[in-house]
Amino acid sequence: MPTHVQPVKGRWYYDATGGRKLQVTWIDEEDMLVEARFEDGHTEYYPETAWRQLELEPAAEDRSTGGLGGGISDEEYRRATGWGEKSPDDFPDG
């Protein structure tokens, strides 16, 4: 059963359906779109209706409160996603 959890940038959540943790990395309040990064570096975008369908609960340890939350470091994320090799042309906003 979906449980509505308000997305907060920087917070970690546990997705009971997928059995994995995700961190909210960006929120577009105008278009009601949430960007979430999973522990493995994978990023997904959720419209508000899709976010509300997720079975989420706040993660036990949250990076925003000083805990690691089982997440990956920024350096690990950059390596996993190839962030260091990207150029400005790779981003939609230039």
mmCIF file with all atom_site columns, C-alpha atoms in Angstrom:
data_model
loop_
_atom_site.group_PDB
_atom_site.id
_atom_site.type_symbol
_atom_site.label_atom_id
_atom_site.label_alt_id
_atom_site.label_comp_id
_atom_site.label_asym_id
_atom_site.label_entity_id
_atom_site.label_seq_id
_atom_site.pdbx_PDB_ins_code
_atom_site.Cartn_x
_atom_site.Cartn_y
_atom_site.Cartn_z
_atom_site.occupancy
_atom_site.B_iso_or_equiv
_atom_site.pdbx_formal_charge
_atom_site.auth_seq_id
_atom_site.auth_comp_id
_atom_site.auth_asym_id
_atom_site.auth_atom_id
_atom_site.pdbx_PDB_model_num
ATOM 1  C CA . MET A 1 1  ? 0.000  0.000  0.000   1.00 0.00 ? 1  MET A CA 1
ATOM 2  C CA . PRO A 1 2  ? 1.562  3.329  -1.037  1.00 0.00 ? 2  PRO A CA 1
ATOM 3  C CA . THR A 1 3  ? 2.443  5.705  1.752   1.00 0.00 ? 3  THR A CA 1
ATOM 4  C CA . HIS A 1 4  ? 2.847  9.366  0.895   1.00 0.00 ? 4  HIS A CA 1
ATOM 5  C CA . VAL A 1 5  ? 6.169  10.757 2.070   1.00 0.00 ? 5  VAL A CA 1
ATOM 6  C CA . GLN A 1 6  ? 6.934  14.352 1.189   1.00 0.00 ? 6  GLN A CA 1
ATOM 7  C CA . PRO A 1 7  ? 10.213 14.446 -0.790  1.00 0.00 ? 7  PRO A CA 1
ATOM 8  C CA . VAL A 1 8  ? 12.962 16.481 0.873   1.00 0.00 ? 8  VAL A CA 1
ATOM 9  C CA . LYS A 1 9  ? 16.151 17.223 -1.050  1.00 0.00 ? 9  LYS A CA 1
ATOM 10 C CA . GLY A 1 10 ? 19.125 15.422 0.477   1.00 0.00 ? 10 GLY A CA 1
ATOM 11 C CA . ARG A 1 11 ? 17.070 12.920 2.481   1.00 0.00 ? 11 ARG A CA 1
ATOM 12 C CA . TRP A 1 12 ? 17.388 9.158  2.141   1.00 0.00 ? 12 TRP A CA 1
ATOM 13 C CA . TYR A 1 13 ? 14.318 6.920  1.896   1.00 0.00 ? 13 TYR A CA 1
ATOM 14 C CA . TYR A 1 14 ? 13.778 3.165  1.817   1.00 0.00 ? 14 TYR A CA 1
ATOM 15 C CA . ASP A 1 15 ? 11.598 1.877  -1.028  1.00 0.00 ? 15 ASP A CA 1
ATOM 16 C CA . ALA A 1 16 ? 9.854  -1.190 0.408   1.00 0.00 ? 16 ALA A CA 1
ATOM 17 C CA . THR A 1 17 ? 8.641  -2.333 -3.015  1.00 0.00 ? 17 THR A CA 1
ATOM 18 C CA . GLY A 1 18 ? 12.076 -2.231 -4.633  1.00 0.00 ? 18 GLY A CA 1
ATOM 19 C CA . GLY A 1 19 ? 13.962 -3.141 -1.457  1.00 0.00 ? 19 GLY A CA 1
ATOM 20 C CA . ARG A 1 20 ? 16.526 -0.362 -1.905  1.00 0.00 ? 20 ARG A CA 1
ATOM 21 C CA . LYS A 1 21 ? 17.452 3.068  -0.616  1.00 0.00 ? 21 LYS A CA 1
ATOM 22 C CA . LEU A 1 22 ? 17.229 6.266  -2.593  1.00 0.00 ? 22 LEU A CA 1
ATOM 23 C CA . GLN A 1 23 ? 18.185 9.869  -1.988  1.00 0.00 ? 23 GLN A CA 1
ATOM 24 C CA . VAL A 1 24 ? 16.212 12.843 -3.270  1.00 0.00 ? 24 VAL A CA 1
ATOM 25 C CA . THR A 1 25 ? 18.736 14.888 -5.234  1.00 0.00 ? 25 THR A CA 1
ATOM 26 C CA . TRP A 1 26 ? 16.489 17.450 -6.925  1.00 0.00 ? 26 TRP A CA 1
ATOM 27 C CA . ILE A 1 27 ? 12.885 18.642 -6.812  1.00 0.00 ? 27 ILE A CA 1
ATOM 28 C CA . ASP A 1 28 ? 11.189 20.676 -9.539  1.00 0.00 ? 28 ASP A CA 1
ATOM 29 C CA . GLU A 1 29 ? 8.253  22.146 -7.656  1.00 0.00 ? 29 GLU A CA 1
ATOM 30 C CA . GLU A 1 30 ? 6.877  23.892 -10.742 1.00 0.00 ? 30 GLU A CA 1
ATOM 31 C CA . ASP A 1 31 ? 6.516  20.667 -12.752 1.00 0.00 ? 31 ASP A CA 1
ATOM 32 C CA . MET A 1 32 ? 6.187  18.463 -9.628  1.00 0.00 ? 32 MET A CA 1
ATOM 33 C CA . LEU A 1 33 ? 9.085  16.225 -10.596 1.00 0.00 ? 33 LEU A CA 1
ATOM 34 C CA . VAL A 1 34 ? 11.422 14.439 -8.141  1.00 0.00 ? 34 VAL A CA 1
ATOM 35 C CA . GLU A 1 35 ? 14.915 13.212 -9.046  1.00 0.00 ? 35 GLU A CA 1
ATOM 36 C CA . ALA A 1 36 ? 16.143 10.313 -6.927  1.00 0.00 ? 36 ALA A CA 1
ATOM 37 C CA . ARG A 1 37 ? 19.569 8.663  -6.859  1.00 0.00 ? 37 ARG A CA 1
ATOM 38 C CA . PHE A 1 38 ? 19.792 5.051  -5.748  1.00 0.00 ? 38 PHE A CA 1
ATOM 39 C CA . GLU A 1 39 ? 22.720 3.546  -3.841  1.00 0.00 ? 39 GLU A CA 1
ATOM 40 C CA . ASP A 1 40 ? 24.152 2.056  -7.044  1.00 0.00 ? 40 ASP A CA 1
ATOM 41 C CA . GLY A 1 41 ? 24.295 5.522  -8.667  1.00 0.00 ? 41 GLY A CA 1
ATOM 42 C CA . HIS A 1 42 ? 21.236 4.970  -10.879 1.00 0.00 ? 42 HIS A CA 1
ATOM 43 C CA . THR A 1 43 ? 19.024 8.058  -11.164 1.00 0.00 ? 43 THR A CA 1
ATOM 44 C CA . GLU A 1 44 ? 15.285 8.097  -11.807 1.00 0.00 ? 44 GLU A CA 1
ATOM 45 C CA . TYR A 1 45 ? 12.764 10.893 -12.206 1.00 0.00 ? 45 TYR A CA 1
ATOM 46 C CA . TYR A 1 46 ? 9.304  10.634 -10.673 1.00 0.00 ? 46 TYR A CA 1
ATOM 47 C CA . PRO A 1 47 ? 6.303  12.805 -11.480 1.00 0.00 ? 47 PRO A CA 1
ATOM 48 C CA . GLU A 1 48 ? 4.302  13.603 -8.349  1.00 0.00 ? 48 GLU A CA 1
ATOM 49 C CA . THR A 1 49 ? 1.729  10.876 -9.039  1.00 0.00 ? 49 THR A CA 1
ATOM 50 C CA . ALA A 1 50 ? 4.441  8.211  -9.445  1.00 0.00 ? 50 ALA A CA 1
ATOM 51 C CA . TRP A 1 51 ? 6.248  9.403  -6.280  1.00 0.00 ? 51 TRP A CA 1
ATOM 52 C CA . ARG A 1 52 ? 3.008  9.021  -4.319  1.00 0.00 ? 52 ARG A CA 1
ATOM 53 C CA . GLN A 1 53 ? 2.677  5.407  -5.525  1.00 0.00 ? 53 GLN A CA 1
ATOM 54 C CA . LEU A 1 54 ? 6.032  4.392  -4.019  1.00 0.00 ? 54 LEU A CA 1
ATOM 55 C CA . GLU A 1 55 ? 6.046  2.588  -0.678  1.00 0.00 ? 55 GLU A CA 1
ATOM 56 C CA . LEU A 1 56 ? 8.577  4.809  1.066   1.00 0.00 ? 56 LEU A CA 1
ATOM 57 C CA . GLU A 1 57 ? 9.722  5.387  4.589   1.00 0.00 ? 57 GLU A CA 1
ATOM 58 C CA . PRO A 1 58 ? 12.567 7.569  5.851   1.00 0.00 ? 58 PRO A CA 1
ATOM 59 C CA . ALA A 1 59 ? 15.821 5.597  5.951   1.00 0.00 ? 59 ALA A CA 1
ATOM 60 C CA . ALA A 1 60 ? 17.028 4.671  9.441   1.00 0.00 ? 60 ALA A CA 1
ATOM 61 C CA . GLU A 1 61 ? 20.253 6.625  8.978   1.00 0.00 ? 61 GLU A CA 1
ATOM 62 C CA . ASP A 1 62 ? 20.067 9.678  6.809   1.00 0.00 ? 62 ASP A CA 1
ATOM 63 C CA . ARG A 1 63 ? 23.085 11.334 5.208   1.00 0.00 ? 63 ARG A CA 1
ATOM 64 C CA . SER A 1 64 ? 21.547 14.739 5.952   1.00 0.00 ? 64 SER A CA 1
ATOM 65 C CA . THR A 1 65 ? 21.772 13.944 9.682   1.00 0.00 ? 65 THR A CA 1
ATOM 66 C CA . GLY A 1 66 ? 25.375 12.817 9.489   1.00 0.00 ? 66 GLY A CA 1
ATOM 67 C CA . GLY A 1 67 ? 24.794 9.086  8.943   1.00 0.00 ? 67 GLY A CA 1
ATOM 68 C CA . LEU A 1 68 ? 25.832 7.372  5.754   1.00 0.00 ? 68 LEU A CA 1
ATOM 69 C CA . GLY A 1 69 ? 22.420 5.861  5.190   1.00 0.00 ? 69 GLY A CA 1
ATOM 70 C CA . GLY A 1 70 ? 24.041 2.955  3.384   1.00 0.00 ? 70 GLY A CA 1
ATOM 71 C CA . GLY A 1 71 ? 24.694 5.296  0.468   1.00 0.00 ? 71 GLY A CA 1
ATOM 72 C CA . ILE A 1 72 ? 27.715 5.887  -1.649  1.00 0.00 ? 72 ILE A CA 1
ATOM 73 C CA . SER A 1 73 ? 30.161 8.738  -1.376  1.00 0.00 ? 73 SER A CA 1
ATOM 74 C CA . ASP A 1 74 ? 30.142 11.588 -3.855  1.00 0.00 ? 74 ASP A CA 1
ATOM 75 C CA . GLU A 1 75 ? 33.384 10.248 -5.353  1.00 0.00 ? 75 GLU A CA 1
ATOM 76 C CA . GLU A 1 76 ? 31.862 6.765  -5.796  1.00 0.00 ? 76 GLU A CA 1
ATOM 77 C CA . TYR A 1 77 ? 28.833 8.359  -7.454  1.00 0.00 ? 77 TYR A CA 1
ATOM 78 C CA . ARG A 1 78 ? 31.037 10.314 -9.876  1.00 0.00 ? 78 ARG A CA 1
ATOM 79 C CA . ARG A 1 79 ? 32.927 7.160  -10.818 1.00 0.00 ? 79 ARG A CA 1
ATOM 80 C CA . ALA A 1 80 ? 29.764 5.038  -11.172 1.00 0.00 ? 80 ALA A CA 1
ATOM 81 C CA . THR A 1 81 ? 28.017 7.559  -13.383 1.00 0.00 ? 81 THR A CA 1
ATOM 82 C CA . GLY A 1 82 ? 31.010 8.769  -15.373 1.00 0.00 ? 82 GLY A CA 1
ATOM 83 C CA . TRP A 1 83 ? 30.370 12.266 -14.024 1.00 0.00 ? 83 TRP A CA 1
ATOM 84 C CA . GLY A 1 84 ? 34.042 13.246 -14.340 1.00 0.00 ? 84 GLY A CA 1
ATOM 85 C CA . GLU A 1 85 ? 34.027 12.515 -18.084 1.00 0.00 ? 85 GLU A CA 1
ATOM 86 C CA . LYS A 1 86 ? 30.926 14.566 -18.876 1.00 0.00 ? 86 LYS A CA 1
ATOM 87 C CA . SER A 1 87 ? 31.109 17.850 -20.749 1.00 0.00 ? 87 SER A CA 1
ATOM 88 C CA . PRO A 1 88 ? 28.679 20.787 -20.522 1.00 0.00 ? 88 PRO A CA 1
ATOM 89 C CA . ASP A 1 89 ? 27.061 19.565 -23.773 1.00 0.00 ? 89 ASP A CA 1
ATOM 90 C CA . ASP A 1 90 ? 25.896 16.418 -21.932 1.00 0.00 ? 90 ASP A CA 1
ATOM 91 C CA . PHE A 1 91 ? 23.449 18.438 -19.826 1.00 0.00 ? 91 PHE A CA 1
ATOM 92 C CA . PRO A 1 92 ? 20.087 19.667 -21.134 1.00 0.00 ? 92 PRO A CA 1
ATOM 93 C CA . ASP A 1 93 ? 20.493 23.126 -19.587 1.00 0.00 ? 93 ASP A CA 1
ATOM 94 C CA . GLY A 1 94 ? 23.889 23.597 -21.207 1.00 0.00 ? 94 GLY A CA 1
#
